[in-house]
CSV table of C-alpha atoms and ligand atoms in Angstrom, one decimal:
chain,number,residue,atom,x,y,z
W,1,MET,CA,15.2,66.5,104.8
W,2,ARG,CA,15.4,62.8,105.6
W,3,VAL,CA,18.5,61.6,107.3
W,4,SER,CA,19.6,58.3,105.8
W,5,ALA,CA,20.4,55.4,108.1
W,6,ALA,CA,24.1,55.0,108.9
W,7,ARG,CA,25.6,52.5,106.5
W,8,SER,CA,27.5,49.5,108.0
W,9,VAL,CA,30.5,47.9,106.4
W,10,THR,CA,31.8,44.4,107.3
W,11,ALA,CA,35.2,43.0,106.5
W,12,SER,CA,37.2,40.0,107.6
W,13,ALA,CA,40.9,39.2,107.7
W,14,PRO,CA,42.9,36.1,108.5
W,15,GLY,CA,45.6,35.1,111.0
W,16,ARG,CA,48.7,33.5,109.6
W,17,VAL,CA,51.5,31.0,110.1
W,18,ASN,CA,55.0,31.7,108.8
W,19,LEU,CA,56.3,28.8,106.8
W,20,ILE,CA,59.9,30.1,107.2
W,21,GLY,CA,61.7,33.5,107.6
W,22,GLU,CA,61.6,34.3,111.3
W,23,HIS,CA,62.9,37.6,112.8
W,24,THR,CA,63.9,38.6,109.3
W,25,ASP,CA,61.2,41.1,108.5
W,26,TYR,CA,62.6,43.9,110.6
W,27,ASN,CA,66.1,43.2,109.2
W,28,GLY,CA,64.9,43.9,105.6
W,29,GLY,CA,64.9,40.2,104.8
W,30,PHE,CA,62.6,37.5,103.3
W,31,VAL,CA,59.5,35.9,104.8
W,32,LEU,CA,57.2,33.2,103.6
W,33,PRO,CA,53.9,33.2,105.5
W,34,PHE,CA,50.5,31.9,104.5
W,35,ALA,CA,47.0,33.0,105.7
W,36,LEU,CA,45.0,30.7,108.0
W,37,PRO,CA,41.3,29.8,107.4
W,38,GLN,CA,40.6,31.4,110.9
W,39,ARG,CA,39.5,35.0,110.5
W,40,THR,CA,38.5,38.1,112.4
W,41,THR,CA,35.4,39.9,111.3
W,42,VAL,CA,34.8,43.6,112.0
W,43,THR,CA,31.6,45.6,111.3
W,44,LEU,CA,32.0,49.4,111.3
W,45,THR,CA,29.0,51.7,111.6
W,46,PRO,CA,29.4,55.5,111.6
W,47,ALA,CA,28.7,56.9,115.1
W,48,ASP,CA,29.0,60.1,117.3
W,49,ARG,CA,32.0,58.7,119.2
W,50,TRP,CA,34.4,55.8,119.0
W,51,SER,CA,33.4,52.4,120.4
W,52,VAL,CA,34.8,48.9,120.0
W,53,THR,CA,33.0,45.8,121.1
W,54,SER,CA,34.4,42.3,121.3
W,55,HIS,CA,34.1,40.4,124.7
W,56,GLU,CA,33.6,43.9,126.2
W,57,THR,CA,32.9,47.4,124.9
W,58,VAL,CA,35.6,50.1,125.0
W,59,THR,CA,34.6,53.7,124.2
W,60,ALA,CA,36.9,56.6,123.4
W,61,GLY,CA,36.2,60.4,123.0
W,62,ALA,CA,39.3,61.0,120.9
W,63,LEU,CA,41.8,58.9,119.0
W,64,GLU,CA,44.2,58.4,121.8
W,65,PRO,CA,45.5,55.0,123.1
W,66,THR,CA,43.3,53.5,125.8
W,67,GLY,CA,45.8,50.9,126.9
W,68,THR,CA,43.3,48.2,126.1
W,69,TRP,CA,42.9,45.6,123.3
W,70,ALA,CA,40.6,48.1,121.5
W,71,ASP,CA,43.8,50.1,120.5
W,72,TYR,CA,44.3,47.6,117.7
W,73,VAL,CA,41.1,49.0,116.1
W,74,LEU,CA,41.4,52.6,117.2
W,75,GLY,CA,45.0,52.6,116.0
W,76,VAL,CA,44.0,51.8,112.5
W,77,ALA,CA,41.6,54.8,112.4
W,78,TRP,CA,44.5,56.9,113.9
W,79,ALA,CA,47.0,55.7,111.3
W,80,LEU,CA,44.5,56.5,108.5
W,81,ASN,CA,44.0,60.0,109.8
W,82,GLU,CA,47.8,60.5,110.3
W,83,ALA,CA,48.3,59.5,106.7
W,84,GLY,CA,45.8,62.2,105.6
W,85,HIS,CA,42.9,59.8,104.9
W,86,GLU,CA,40.1,61.3,107.0
W,87,ILE,CA,37.9,58.9,108.8
W,88,GLY,CA,35.2,59.9,111.4
W,89,PRO,CA,34.1,58.1,114.6
W,90,PHE,CA,32.6,54.6,114.2
W,91,ALA,CA,31.2,51.8,116.3
W,92,ALA,CA,33.2,48.6,115.7
W,93,GLU,CA,31.8,45.1,116.4
W,94,VAL,CA,34.5,42.4,116.4
W,95,SER,CA,34.2,38.6,116.3
W,96,SER,CA,37.0,36.1,115.6
W,97,ASP,CA,38.0,32.4,115.5
W,98,VAL,CA,41.8,33.2,115.4
W,99,PRO,CA,43.4,32.1,118.7
W,100,LEU,CA,44.4,35.2,120.6
W,101,GLY,CA,48.0,35.6,121.7
W,102,SER,CA,49.2,32.2,120.3
W,103,GLY,CA,51.6,33.6,117.7
W,104,LEU,CA,49.0,33.2,114.9
W,105,SER,CA,48.6,36.9,114.5
W,106,SER,CA,45.2,37.7,115.8
W,107,SER,CA,46.5,41.3,116.2
W,108,ALA,CA,47.1,41.7,112.5
W,109,ALA,CA,43.8,40.0,111.7
W,110,LEU,CA,42.0,42.6,113.8
W,111,GLU,CA,43.9,45.5,112.3
W,112,CYS,CA,43.5,44.4,108.8
W,113,ALA,CA,39.8,43.6,109.0
W,114,THR,CA,39.3,47.0,110.6
W,115,LEU,CA,41.5,48.7,107.9
W,116,THR,CA,39.6,47.0,105.0
W,117,ALA,CA,36.2,48.0,106.4
W,118,ALA,CA,37.3,51.5,107.2
W,119,ILE,CA,38.7,52.1,103.7
W,120,GLU,CA,35.4,51.0,102.2
W,121,LEU,CA,33.3,53.0,104.8
W,122,ALA,CA,35.2,56.2,104.0
W,123,GLY,CA,35.5,55.6,100.3
W,124,LEU,CA,39.3,55.8,100.4
W,125,GLY,CA,41.2,54.7,97.3
W,126,ILE,CA,44.2,53.0,99.1
W,127,PRO,CA,45.9,50.3,96.9
W,128,LEU,CA,46.4,46.9,98.5
W,129,GLY,CA,50.1,47.3,98.4
W,130,ALA,CA,50.0,50.4,100.7
W,131,ARG,CA,47.7,48.8,103.3
W,132,PRO,CA,50.1,46.5,105.3
W,133,ALA,CA,52.3,49.5,106.3
W,134,LEU,CA,49.2,51.4,107.6
W,135,ALA,CA,48.1,48.5,109.7
W,136,GLN,CA,51.7,48.0,110.9
W,137,ARG,CA,51.9,51.7,111.9
W,138,ALA,CA,48.8,51.2,114.0
W,139,GLU,CA,50.5,48.4,116.0
W,140,ASN,CA,53.9,50.2,116.2
W,141,ALA,CA,52.9,53.7,117.0
W,142,PHE,CA,49.5,53.5,118.6
W,143,VAL,CA,49.5,50.1,120.4
W,144,GLY,CA,53.3,50.3,121.0
W,145,VAL,CA,54.4,46.9,119.7
W,146,PRO,CA,57.6,47.2,117.5
W,147,CYS,CA,56.5,44.4,115.0
W,148,GLY,CA,57.8,44.1,111.5
W,149,ILE,CA,55.6,44.1,108.4
W,150,MET,CA,55.1,40.3,107.9
W,151,ASP,CA,51.9,39.7,109.7
W,152,GLN,CA,49.9,42.6,108.2
W,153,SER,CA,51.3,41.7,104.7
W,154,ALA,CA,50.1,38.1,105.0
W,155,SER,CA,46.7,39.1,106.4
W,156,ILE,CA,46.1,41.6,103.5
W,157,LEU,CA,47.9,40.1,100.5
W,158,ALA,CA,47.7,36.3,100.9
W,159,GLN,CA,46.0,34.2,98.2
W,160,PRO,CA,44.2,30.9,98.7
W,161,GLY,CA,46.4,27.9,98.0
W,162,HIS,CA,49.6,30.0,98.0
W,163,ALA,CA,52.3,31.1,100.4
W,164,LEU,CA,53.4,34.7,100.1
W,165,LEU,CA,57.1,35.3,99.5
W,166,LEU,CA,57.7,38.9,100.7
W,167,ASP,CA,60.9,40.9,100.3
W,168,CYS,CA,60.6,43.1,103.4
W,169,ALA,CA,63.1,45.7,101.9
W,170,SER,CA,61.5,46.3,98.5
W,171,LEU,CA,58.0,45.0,99.5
W,172,GLU,CA,58.1,42.9,96.3
W,173,THR,CA,55.8,39.9,96.5
W,174,GLU,CA,55.4,36.5,94.8
W,175,HIS,CA,52.5,34.1,95.4
W,176,ILE,CA,53.9,30.6,95.4
W,177,PRO,CA,51.6,27.6,95.2
W,178,PHE,CA,51.7,25.5,98.3
W,179,GLY,CA,49.9,22.3,98.7
W,180,GLY,CA,51.8,20.7,101.6
W,181,THR,CA,50.0,19.6,104.7
W,182,VAL,CA,50.9,21.8,107.7
W,183,LEU,CA,49.9,20.7,111.2
W,184,VAL,CA,49.8,23.8,113.5
W,185,ILE,CA,50.6,22.8,117.1
W,186,ASP,CA,49.6,25.4,119.7
W,187,THR,CA,51.9,24.7,122.6
W,188,LYS,CA,49.8,26.8,125.0
W,189,ALA,CA,53.1,27.8,126.6
W,190,PRO,CA,52.6,31.1,128.5
W,191,HIS,CA,54.4,33.9,126.7
W,192,ARG,CA,57.3,34.8,128.8
W,193,LEU,CA,59.4,38.0,128.6
W,194,VAL,CA,58.1,38.5,125.1
W,195,ASP,CA,58.2,42.3,124.8
W,196,GLY,CA,61.6,42.9,126.3
W,197,GLU,CA,63.3,40.0,124.5
W,198,TYR,CA,61.8,41.0,121.2
W,199,ALA,CA,63.1,44.5,121.6
W,200,ALA,CA,66.5,43.1,122.7
W,201,ARG,CA,66.7,40.9,119.5
W,202,ARG,CA,65.9,43.9,117.4
W,203,SER,CA,68.6,46.1,119.0
W,204,ALA,CA,71.2,43.3,118.7
W,205,CYS,CA,70.4,43.0,115.0
W,206,GLU,CA,70.8,46.8,114.6
W,207,ALA,CA,74.1,46.7,116.6
W,208,ALA,CA,75.4,43.9,114.4
W,209,ALA,CA,74.5,45.8,111.2
W,210,SER,CA,76.1,48.9,112.5
W,211,ALA,CA,79.3,47.0,113.5
W,212,LEU,CA,79.4,45.7,110.0
W,213,GLY,CA,78.9,49.2,108.6
W,214,VAL,CA,75.7,48.2,106.7
W,215,PRO,CA,72.2,49.8,107.0
W,216,SER,CA,70.6,46.4,107.8
W,217,LEU,CA,71.6,42.7,108.1
W,218,ARG,CA,70.1,42.2,104.6
W,219,GLN,CA,73.2,43.9,103.2
W,220,ALA,CA,75.7,42.0,105.3
W,221,ALA,CA,78.3,40.4,103.0
W,222,GLY,CA,80.2,38.5,105.7
W,223,LEU,CA,80.1,38.2,109.5
W,224,SER,CA,83.8,37.8,110.2
W,225,GLU,CA,84.0,41.1,112.1
W,226,LEU,CA,81.4,39.9,114.7
W,227,ASP,CA,81.8,37.6,117.6
W,228,GLY,CA,79.8,36.3,120.6
W,229,VAL,CA,76.1,37.2,120.9
W,230,LEU,CA,76.1,39.6,118.0
W,231,LEU,CA,77.6,37.0,115.7
W,232,ARG,CA,75.0,34.4,116.7
W,233,ARG,CA,72.1,36.8,116.2
W,234,ALA,CA,73.4,38.0,112.8
W,235,ARG,CA,74.1,34.4,111.7
W,236,HIS,CA,70.5,33.5,112.4
W,237,VAL,CA,69.2,36.3,110.2
W,238,THR,CA,71.6,35.8,107.3
W,239,THR,CA,71.2,32.0,107.2
W,240,GLU,CA,67.4,32.3,107.6
W,241,ASN,CA,67.2,34.6,104.6
W,242,ASP,CA,69.1,31.9,102.6
W,243,ARG,CA,66.7,29.3,103.8
W,244,VAL,CA,63.7,31.3,102.8
W,245,LEU,CA,65.0,31.6,99.3
W,246,ALA,CA,65.9,27.9,99.1
W,247,VAL,CA,62.4,27.0,100.3
W,248,ALA,CA,60.8,29.3,97.7
W,249,GLU,CA,63.0,27.6,95.0
W,250,LEU,CA,62.0,24.1,96.1
W,251,LEU,CA,58.3,25.0,96.2
W,252,ARG,CA,58.5,26.6,92.7
W,253,ALA,CA,59.9,23.2,91.5
W,254,GLY,CA,57.0,21.3,93.3
W,255,GLN,CA,59.5,19.7,95.8
W,256,VAL,CA,57.3,20.2,98.9
W,257,ARG,CA,58.6,17.5,101.3
W,258,GLU,CA,62.2,18.6,100.5
W,259,ILE,CA,61.6,21.9,102.5
W,260,GLY,CA,61.2,19.9,105.7
W,261,PRO,CA,64.9,19.8,106.6
W,262,LEU,CA,65.2,23.6,106.0
W,263,MET,CA,62.3,24.1,108.4
W,264,THR,CA,64.0,22.1,111.1
W,265,ASP,CA,67.3,24.0,110.4
W,266,SER,CA,65.4,27.2,110.9
W,267,HIS,CA,64.2,26.0,114.3
W,268,MET,CA,67.7,25.0,115.4
W,269,SER,CA,69.0,28.4,114.3
W,270,LEU,CA,66.2,30.1,116.3
W,271,ARG,CA,67.0,27.8,119.3
W,272,TYR,CA,70.8,28.1,119.4
W,273,ASP,CA,71.7,31.3,117.6
W,274,PHE,CA,68.7,33.6,118.1
W,275,GLU,CA,67.7,32.0,121.4
W,276,VAL,CA,63.9,32.7,121.2
W,277,THR,CA,62.6,29.2,121.9
W,278,VAL,CA,61.3,27.7,125.1
W,279,PRO,CA,61.2,24.0,126.2
W,280,GLU,CA,57.6,23.6,124.9
W,281,LEU,CA,58.7,24.7,121.4
W,282,ASP,CA,61.8,22.5,121.4
W,283,ILE,CA,60.0,19.4,122.7
W,284,ALA,CA,57.1,19.9,120.2
W,285,VAL,CA,59.6,20.0,117.3
W,286,THR,CA,61.5,16.9,118.5
W,287,ALA,CA,58.3,15.0,119.0
W,288,ALA,CA,56.8,16.0,115.7
W,289,LEU,CA,59.9,14.8,113.9
W,290,GLU,CA,59.8,11.5,115.9
W,291,GLY,CA,56.2,11.2,114.9
W,292,GLY,CA,57.1,11.3,111.2
W,293,ALA,CA,57.1,14.9,110.2
W,294,TYR,CA,59.3,16.0,107.3
W,295,GLY,CA,60.3,19.1,109.2
W,296,ALA,CA,59.1,21.2,112.1
W,297,ARG,CA,59.8,24.7,113.5
W,298,MET,CA,58.4,27.3,115.8
W,299,THR,CA,56.4,30.0,114.0
W,300,GLY,CA,56.0,33.6,115.0
W,301,GLY,CA,58.1,35.5,117.4
W,302,GLY,CA,58.9,32.7,119.8
W,303,PHE,CA,59.0,32.5,123.7
W,304,GLY,CA,55.8,30.4,123.4
W,305,GLY,CA,53.1,30.1,120.8
W,306,CYS,CA,53.0,27.6,118.0
W,307,VAL,CA,55.0,25.0,116.1
W,308,ILE,CA,54.3,24.0,112.6
W,309,ALA,CA,55.1,20.6,111.2
W,310,LEU,CA,55.1,19.5,107.6
W,311,VAL,CA,53.5,16.1,107.4
W,312,GLU,CA,52.1,13.5,105.0
W,313,PRO,CA,48.3,13.7,105.3
W,314,ARG,CA,48.2,10.1,106.6
W,315,ASP,CA,50.7,11.0,109.4
W,316,VAL,CA,48.7,13.9,110.9
W,317,ALA,CA,47.2,11.8,113.8
W,318,ASN,CA,50.6,10.2,114.6
W,319,VAL,CA,52.5,13.5,114.7
W,320,ALA,CA,49.8,15.1,116.9
W,321,GLU,CA,49.8,12.2,119.2
W,322,SER,CA,53.6,12.1,119.5
W,323,VAL,CA,53.6,15.7,120.6
W,324,GLU,CA,50.7,15.1,123.0
W,325,ASN,CA,52.5,12.2,124.6
W,326,ALA,CA,55.8,14.2,124.9
W,327,PHE,CA,53.9,17.1,126.6
W,328,ALA,CA,52.2,14.7,129.0
W,329,ARG,CA,55.6,13.2,129.9
W,330,ALA,CA,57.1,16.7,130.4
W,331,GLY,CA,54.1,17.8,132.6
W,332,PHE,CA,53.1,20.6,130.1
W,333,THR,CA,49.6,21.8,129.4
W,334,ALA,CA,48.1,19.6,126.6
W,335,PRO,CA,48.7,21.2,123.2
W,336,VAL,CA,46.0,21.8,120.6
W,337,SER,CA,46.7,20.9,116.9
W,338,PHE,CA,44.9,21.6,113.7
W,339,VAL,CA,45.7,21.3,110.0
W,340,ALA,CA,46.0,24.7,108.2
W,341,THR,CA,45.4,25.2,104.5
W,342,PRO,CA,46.6,28.5,102.9
W,343,SER,CA,43.6,30.8,102.7
W,344,GLY,CA,42.8,34.3,101.2
W,345,GLY,CA,43.6,37.7,102.6
W,346,ALA,CA,41.4,40.5,103.9
W,347,ALA,CA,38.1,41.0,102.1
W,348,LEU,CA,34.7,42.7,102.4
W,349,VAL,CA,32.0,40.4,103.7
Q,401,ADP,P1,48.9,37.3,118.3
Q,401,ADP,O1,48.9,38.4,117.3
Q,401,ADP,O2,50.0,36.3,117.9
Q,401,ADP,O3,47.6,36.7,118.5
Q,401,ADP,P2,49.5,39.5,120.0
Q,401,ADP,O4,50.0,39.6,121.4
Q,401,ADP,O5,50.3,40.2,119.0
Q,401,ADP,O6,49.4,37.9,119.7
Q,401,ADP,O7,48.0,40.0,119.9
Q,401,ADP,C1,47.0,39.5,120.7
Q,401,ADP,C2,46.2,40.6,121.3
Q,401,ADP,O8,45.4,41.3,120.3
Q,401,ADP,C3,45.2,40.2,122.3
Q,401,ADP,O9,45.8,40.0,123.6
Q,401,ADP,C4,44.2,41.3,122.3
Q,401,ADP,O10,44.7,42.4,123.0
Q,401,ADP,C5,44.2,41.7,120.8
Q,401,ADP,N1,43.1,41.0,120.0
Q,401,ADP,C6,43.3,40.3,118.9
Q,401,ADP,N2,42.1,39.8,118.4
Q,401,ADP,C7,41.2,40.3,119.3
Q,401,ADP,C8,39.8,40.1,119.4
Q,401,ADP,N3,39.1,39.4,118.4
Q,401,ADP,N4,39.1,40.7,120.4
Q,401,ADP,C9,39.8,41.3,121.3
Q,401,ADP,N5,41.1,41.5,121.3
Q,401,ADP,C10,41.8,41.0,120.3
Q,402,MG,MG1,50.5,39.8,116.9
């Protein structure tokens, strides 16, 4: 009997920026990301044992964490098996133009490209709506990063030309047309204290919810029983949820530039109430506004990473230059900027 050649499957998935709704996903709140044109591509070929190749090759005899970047890929196979969807060993080849570790979610892009290819390879009938949680489980339980569900939802569900309004409690979605010009400014700030601070913000939010006697800050009716740090953390989350809904309403009405001030308010809330910014992020926002942006804010978890600025197309160069000059004056590493248009979610190639 002839043995047929192993079939390969290739899929790609995008990174994302979050227009607004930061640190709300793990509080059962609202987020409004869109997918970037930059994507990660993964080719899976059935094999005798697990291997993952990007800038190096990592091999594994069993689906156990290796403590390397390859866990983002192996974790997806693990999460599928855990959920009862059997998938055997594969060789994975990875390539990507999503900047790594810049807060643009190269991790979700890698997970979601792997997941999309793996579902096809194993012939699994998993609906799109159930996929983000599987990719998130890979990152939470296998890699060990306690992220919410925003990044994986954007990478899987996003549609070209649209931002994705996601209710992280019900997982209801709405694709809202978005034609604004968004300049992404990678501050190149080294991520400092990210893991510990992220966990500390999550537990502060849980403590605030429990002091208010509600399951999550989404249900908070008022914050008058809180004070000090817990009040500020909770106030960020509740005001941010309101801002996301206000932005969604403006976009539905075609009032794009009017969302600018809400983006800037979001940044100030992340700076003073949630305290997840660093000088590079704050200076980039101030300089972008001075350069003529309608609004600007950090995007992603904070402590480094990127700022997004909403700009008129003719002002792109001015805004980028304003930030470059401010960084030069402050003695920071030069930032890298690009215009991002909303792109499509994960797909077979
Ligand atoms: P972000 O998701 O914002 O880019 P993370 O710290 O969550 O930042 O994830 C970045 C990590 O994901 C990298 O340090 C690396 O371990 C892994 N990773 C993502 N994409 C790739 C890739 N194409 N090749 C190798 N590792 C990758
Ligand atoms: Mg990530």
